[in-house]
Amino acid sequence: MSEYNHKAIEKKWQEKWEQSGIYTATENSKKKKFFGLIEFPYPSGDGLHVGHIRSNTAMDIICRKRRAEGFEVLYPIGWDAFGLPTENYAIKTGRNPNEVTLENTDTFRRQLKALGFSFDWSREVDTTDPAYYKWTQWLFLQFYKHGLAYKKKMAINWCPKDLIGLANEEVVDGCCERCGTKVEKREKEQWMLAITKYADRLDKDLDTVDFLERIKIQQRNWIGRSEGAQIRFMIHDSRIMNEIGEVEIFTTRPDTLFGATYLVLAPEHSFVTNNLKLTTNKEEILAYIKKTQDKTEEDRTEVSKNKTGVELKGIYAINPANNEKIPVWIADYVLPQYGTGAIMAVPAHDDRDFEFAKKYNLAIRHVIAPLFPALKDSRDEVRPDKPTEKRKTIYGIVKHWKDDSYLCLDWGKLGWHSFVIGGVEAGEDVIEAATREIKEETGYQHIKFVRKVGGETHASFYAHHKEVNRYSISEAYHFELIDGEKIEVAEEETKKHTAVWVAEKDMATFLNLSNLNYVWEQFKKETAYTGAGTIINSGAFNDIPIDEAKKMITESVGGKMVTTYKLRDWVFSRQRYWGEPIPMVHCEKCGIVPVPEKDLPVTLPEVKNYKPTETGESPLASISEWVNTTCPKCNGKAKRETDTMPNWAGSSWYYLRYTDPKNTTAFADADKLRYWTPVDWYNGGMEHTTLHLLYSRFWHKFLYDLKLVPTSEPYQKRTSHGLILAKGGVKMSKSIGNVVNPDSIVETVGADTLRIYEMFMGPFDQAIAWDTDSIAGSRRFVERVWKLRDKLSDNRTQTTDPKAKEIKILLHKTTKKVGEDIEAMKFNTAISAMMIFVSELEKTESISKATYGTLLQLLAPFAPHFTEELWEMIGHADSIHLEPWPTYDPKKLVSDTVTIAVQINGKMRTTFVANRSISEDDAKKTALALPESIKWLDGKEPKKVIYIVGKIVSIVI
């Protein structure tokens, strides 16, 4: 047989596929459609690297399988070519970004075709093509017409080196992502898209799509839906005791209102700037506000960061629940755009508030007590036939006078291990009660009170020693013994429990009641209690279920229940050249006026200098012949908008253009949209499952509301892949110089080998390091499949092979495994199954054409070139990629034979193959007659022979 020549084979079939148009999709066929999508690449000057290939190959496998299953498949490709990298390159070299983009897309196109992807190249799109961005501009105008695009002055991230405004996602650790310069805040008018109007639907509609759960979580976290209450706090001047205004706060926990001990405003809150004159520490406040402006939103909200703040001295707020005077602070952990930019601080039940209160010595009041019911079906479970006593209880955490050990009680028959526990009598001081209980239950006399530990805990259980149910309201107190002097304990106490000393390191395992373990954790390190429980210290609302109390407390203080979102409107302006011009003009008489749709596209003019202006405006602002225009409304003097759209614009709707890329009268034909959308399966990187996915879902929902697309969601299924890392497990980066270009690999071992290696190197959803040396194994596998052709025979010869039956069963198993693993994106195990099958075929004397053909069909989506070649070589006229997907017979997945192990005195000594229906007597006789069994028996009669059906014969000597 001829040698495997990957260069000739791959070139041959790529040319044939292109000539025949085998992968061209057609609409309205009688077939069911399948729209497979990958994130269209940003065409950089360095071309593809091996990380890009992972997603492309995976979706190519799925699309090829769908074609074989009888679907009409659309698998398109295009270029997300606007953006800062090309503009920075243009600034550096002085070259036209258009020219650079054309070069880059030519390189990418050549590389993608060399890898044999089954893209429909007739639908190729480019976001920088005026024929494409005409419709991006048209879509922007629709947002404007419906009140969803507007201009607003706001603080933006500003890079003083690149002279450009940056989106939050372009700021990393407070610095410009591209140049590393520390970012500043600067006030500038920006175009905005009102994505917040769709926040609720963007959240709720995630229930209607098949996205990976971690993707849904990312989406929901960014949207940040919160149900809570808006409550007004009146603010007073502390010198003249006069009301000076009010601040409205948003809280998700209005049930904790009685525990609010201070108010916190965002430093940017309008109340702060409007009332600075009433504070007595104005300079301190202004200095703090300036310091906060240098921090990013991520820095301010990072849980682990140290919380800072400044009190607004001279004013105070009134807690509307209890009319208590509470201080007002500003703090960086409160953001102006979240909720109302103001919070009530409940340090007992919020981690950030607790940390802040501890740092600044502010009051902490518990208003929720954790409730610990006895476990169901335990001996302490509440008994419905017994009365319930409510009892106030103390826990005494008593430390040894010298050692790191604590005085505890072992309750004997009851099985409890506890601190010192006792009840508080009517009118008794809790410290006195605790001291009394310690003396009565342990005999120790000289006791020093140290501190209270946390808030109340509640517990419900059956008290066997009292034969009643107990509802215990408990507080814990820390004591230390001064010395070891003690007296004899009364017999009635020693009958119930014994006092024991427990080392500090053993306390967590000694205590066996959940409420006491919680108290011990609070003793070691006090934290906020943020869980559910019982409302306490809240007047008439005590003991009311929390969900009911939220509404009742809110209404009692004149508040209202609301739903808010962390999501903010989308900043849609960029002060740069290489982006879609925003199709608006500014008229001195008419204000902002949209460009008429008939005049689209507004194309980018030629410029000599691509660098942003010193004033922060786009380079377009310096081209007077382009900027100066006439108003479409009054024909008076006007100026074009010089901001351009972000790179997210073209990628928010590109999948729709794929359905009808040459249309000049609409962004896509309605019938074609009805046929192809929604996208059936979209795969991409996890780094794009937040903003890009959210933005495109928003655009799609808007178009759905205009009846321009047929579904409310763009993507039915969204999956993700792990990164391919450079050698050593670090991210591939051009700046580090560790990017692996696929060209040399395709040249050396072939595209099919590279594709197989990328899918075999590890689980698809996990990051994995690239290892060029390991590709040799994938090449050997391809060559082994190639060489199997030497064993081909007709079916008559195949039936004489003793392994033929087992091969047939394994073929059905492999067909099932590969098909299921492709659907589950377990490409590595699918390839492993085919490798196992090839190993078994190599052991046979001959292989039938049908068996070999099925193997090639299973492998074809992974390695399309050489399987196509072999398919032709074994006599097929039509393409393997047009053949039906192989099926398996469930009845043929089980072999007629089994391998039975033989154990002698518990150790496996040998095996034998038998018919699955072998009788117990025959199995035993066969096992005893084996040479290995005879050797171990050594002429002795076995004491016992046991047969486990189809698995083991166990011989006991």
XYZ file of C-alpha atoms in Angstrom, residues 283-576:
294
model
C -11.334 68.517 54.615
C -11.064 64.915 55.788
C -14.169 64.004 53.758
C -12.900 65.721 50.586
C -9.515 63.984 50.865
C -11.226 60.613 51.211
C -13.478 61.249 48.190
C -10.413 62.097 46.060
C -8.638 58.928 47.210
C -11.686 56.803 46.361
C -11.801 58.162 42.796
C -8.482 56.445 42.051
C -9.906 53.012 42.861
C -11.595 50.715 40.343
C -15.025 49.257 40.966
C -13.407 45.819 41.362
C -11.020 47.146 44.026
C -13.853 48.739 45.950
C -16.060 45.666 45.975
C -13.347 43.030 46.491
C -14.431 41.171 49.646
C -10.880 40.577 50.877
C -9.827 44.249 50.588
C -9.512 46.344 53.744
C -12.630 48.483 54.214
C -12.111 52.210 54.758
C -14.414 55.115 55.484
C -14.939 58.512 57.095
C -17.730 59.622 59.414
C -19.768 62.659 58.383
C -19.318 64.379 61.716
C -21.929 66.939 62.593
C -24.906 65.029 61.236
C -26.766 61.854 62.185
C -29.596 59.700 60.857
C -32.742 58.407 62.527
C -33.450 54.684 62.291
C -37.154 54.725 61.326
C -37.798 51.391 63.084
C -36.841 52.507 66.599
C -36.118 56.278 66.284
C -32.533 55.687 67.369
C -29.858 58.250 66.405
C -27.159 56.582 64.314
C -23.971 57.978 62.711
C -23.583 58.548 58.961
C -20.414 57.424 57.156
C -19.047 57.345 53.640
C -17.136 54.218 52.601
C -15.538 52.960 49.400
C -17.301 49.587 49.530
C -20.619 51.294 48.686
C -20.977 52.107 44.983
C -23.072 55.020 43.693
C -24.643 52.967 40.902
C -25.788 50.000 43.015
C -29.242 50.325 44.549
C -29.533 53.907 45.752
C -25.843 54.405 46.549
C -26.666 54.178 50.258
C -27.035 51.295 52.706
C -28.125 50.757 56.255
C -25.314 48.939 58.045
C -26.333 45.926 60.122
C -22.952 44.657 61.327
C -24.359 41.707 63.267
C -25.718 40.219 60.027
C -23.489 41.411 57.167
C -19.824 40.454 56.776
C -18.634 43.769 55.296
C -20.573 45.833 57.827
C -19.218 43.648 60.643
C -15.613 44.145 59.510
C -16.201 47.898 59.195
C -17.906 48.157 62.616
C -15.090 46.261 64.332
C -12.473 48.479 62.686
C -14.198 51.739 63.695
C -15.707 50.547 67.006
C -19.342 50.953 65.929
C -22.328 49.331 67.648
C -23.285 45.748 66.791
C -26.868 44.677 67.578
C -28.192 41.172 66.880
C -31.715 40.972 65.509
C -31.633 37.479 63.960
C -30.912 34.438 66.118
C -29.878 31.159 64.452
C -32.343 28.366 65.236
C -31.064 24.811 65.799
C -33.844 22.199 65.869
C -32.953 18.668 66.984
C -32.285 16.336 64.098
C -35.254 14.462 62.661
C -35.529 10.860 63.937
C -32.908 11.527 66.633
C -33.617 10.764 70.299
C -33.712 14.532 70.950
C -36.363 15.250 68.303
C -39.292 17.316 69.596
C -42.188 15.090 70.707
C -45.633 16.376 69.682
C -47.291 14.635 72.634
C -45.218 16.552 75.199
C -45.607 20.171 76.366
C -43.040 22.805 75.344
C -41.252 25.058 77.803
C -39.588 28.280 76.646
C -36.486 28.866 78.692
C -33.735 31.459 78.825
C -30.404 29.688 79.064
C -26.740 30.585 79.511
C -23.690 28.787 78.168
C -20.590 29.202 80.312
C -17.349 28.832 78.343
C -14.941 28.400 81.250
C -11.165 28.444 80.690
C -8.630 26.741 82.969
C -6.580 29.085 85.177
C -3.290 27.831 83.622
C -3.860 25.476 80.681
C -5.477 25.917 77.250
C -8.400 23.736 78.262
C -12.071 24.320 78.990
C -14.503 23.084 81.600
C -17.294 21.066 79.974
C -20.073 18.629 80.876
C -20.492 14.982 79.837
C -24.195 14.180 80.194
C -23.764 10.404 80.412
C -26.910 8.555 79.321
C -28.269 11.566 77.427
C -25.180 11.520 75.241
C -24.700 15.305 75.218
C -21.255 16.922 75.399
C -21.636 20.578 76.277
C -20.357 23.727 77.922
C -21.700 24.489 81.372
C -25.422 25.040 80.752
C -28.055 26.474 83.017
C -31.323 28.347 83.177
C -31.840 31.988 84.131
C -34.393 32.449 86.860
C -36.963 35.262 86.786
C -35.362 38.578 87.684
C -31.863 37.058 87.763
C -28.880 38.821 86.154
C -27.428 36.645 83.374
C -23.844 36.917 84.642
C -24.975 35.982 88.144
C -26.961 33.055 86.700
C -23.959 31.831 84.725
C -21.661 32.133 87.748
C -24.151 30.240 89.902
C -24.497 27.433 87.342
C -20.708 27.021 87.037
C -20.396 26.670 90.828
C -23.360 24.301 91.148
C -22.432 22.019 88.252
C -18.644 21.887 88.641
C -17.833 22.980 92.213
C -15.238 25.594 91.157
C -15.549 28.739 93.230
C -13.310 31.547 92.027
C -14.667 32.701 88.678
C -13.901 35.817 86.617
C -16.234 37.106 83.856
C -14.384 38.049 80.633
C -16.888 38.867 77.860
C -20.139 38.080 76.132
C -19.807 35.823 73.069
C -21.882 36.744 69.989
C -25.650 37.021 70.016
C -28.512 34.762 70.977
C -28.928 31.223 69.677
C -32.225 29.348 69.769
C -32.689 25.585 69.960
C -35.674 23.229 70.111
C -35.333 19.690 71.448
C -36.748 17.112 73.825
C -35.199 17.357 77.312
C -35.240 13.750 78.546
C -34.195 14.660 82.086
C -37.230 16.950 82.385
C -39.597 14.990 80.100
C -40.627 18.154 78.241
C -39.846 19.803 74.938
C -37.562 22.785 75.363
C -37.322 25.933 73.303
C -34.049 27.352 74.533
C -33.067 31.027 74.107
C -29.376 31.044 74.887
C -26.520 33.477 75.332
C -22.876 32.498 75.763
C -20.402 34.079 78.190
C -16.678 33.649 78.535
C -15.277 33.094 82.046
C -11.859 32.206 83.441
C -11.113 30.404 86.701
C -8.789 32.301 89.010
C -7.562 29.091 90.668
C -8.481 25.445 91.193
C -10.343 25.775 94.483
C -13.601 23.805 94.404
C -16.200 22.207 96.651
C -18.066 18.908 96.350
C -20.880 18.936 93.783
C -24.400 17.970 94.891
C -25.463 14.391 94.084
C -28.425 15.545 91.953
C -25.939 17.290 89.632
C -23.482 14.357 89.383
C -26.351 12.038 88.451
C -27.062 14.185 85.377
C -23.540 14.975 84.190
C -19.837 14.947 84.985
C -17.510 17.932 84.742
C -14.531 17.287 82.439
C -11.591 19.314 81.164
C -11.209 19.368 77.369
C -8.103 20.638 75.561
C -8.761 23.570 73.219
C -7.640 21.547 70.182
C -10.230 18.850 71.019
C -13.218 21.101 71.689
C -14.658 21.000 68.163
C -14.814 17.185 68.200
C -15.937 16.955 71.865
C -18.999 19.200 71.450
C -21.692 17.123 69.716
C -24.601 19.586 69.483
C -24.760 21.856 66.418
C -25.744 24.962 68.371
C -22.756 24.546 70.700
C -20.378 24.045 67.784
C -21.682 27.318 66.316
C -21.082 29.095 69.665
C -17.557 27.656 69.867
C -16.756 29.022 66.361
C -18.065 32.439 67.455
C -15.921 32.218 70.591
C -12.770 31.573 68.551
C -13.580 34.261 65.967
C -16.742 36.331 66.104
C -18.362 36.862 62.691
C -21.622 38.222 61.335
C -24.522 35.782 61.253
C -25.952 35.993 57.723
C -28.276 32.987 57.689
C -31.947 32.450 58.468
C -33.344 32.165 61.962
C -35.663 33.834 64.426
C -36.282 37.588 64.597
C -35.301 39.073 67.968
C -34.853 42.545 69.485
C -37.328 43.926 66.941
C -40.317 44.920 69.047
C -43.678 43.676 67.765
C -41.959 41.732 64.948
C -40.150 39.251 67.195
C -40.712 35.589 66.289
C -42.476 36.428 62.991
C -41.125 34.347 60.055
C -38.436 36.322 58.220
C -40.120 36.374 54.793
C -43.298 37.797 56.323
C -41.391 40.237 58.517
C -39.514 41.735 55.536
C -42.715 43.138 54.064
C -44.308 44.002 57.414
C -41.293 45.949 58.707
C -40.882 47.751 55.363
C -44.525 48.839 55.327
C -44.411 49.874 58.999
C -41.759 52.532 58.238
C -43.305 53.721 54.976
C -40.854 51.894 52.701
C -41.581 49.882 49.569
C -40.546 46.454 48.279
C -38.537 46.713 45.028
C -36.322 44.692 42.700
C -32.952 46.173 41.744
C -30.047 45.089 39.559
C -26.297 45.449 39.740
C -26.288 45.719 35.937
C -25.626 49.244 34.674
C -26.410 50.751 31.279
C -23.817 49.930 28.640
C -21.219 52.628 27.866
C -21.275 52.526 24.064
C -18.758 55.248 23.125
C -15.081 54.899 22.301
C -12.841 57.876 21.524
C -10.928 56.089 18.782
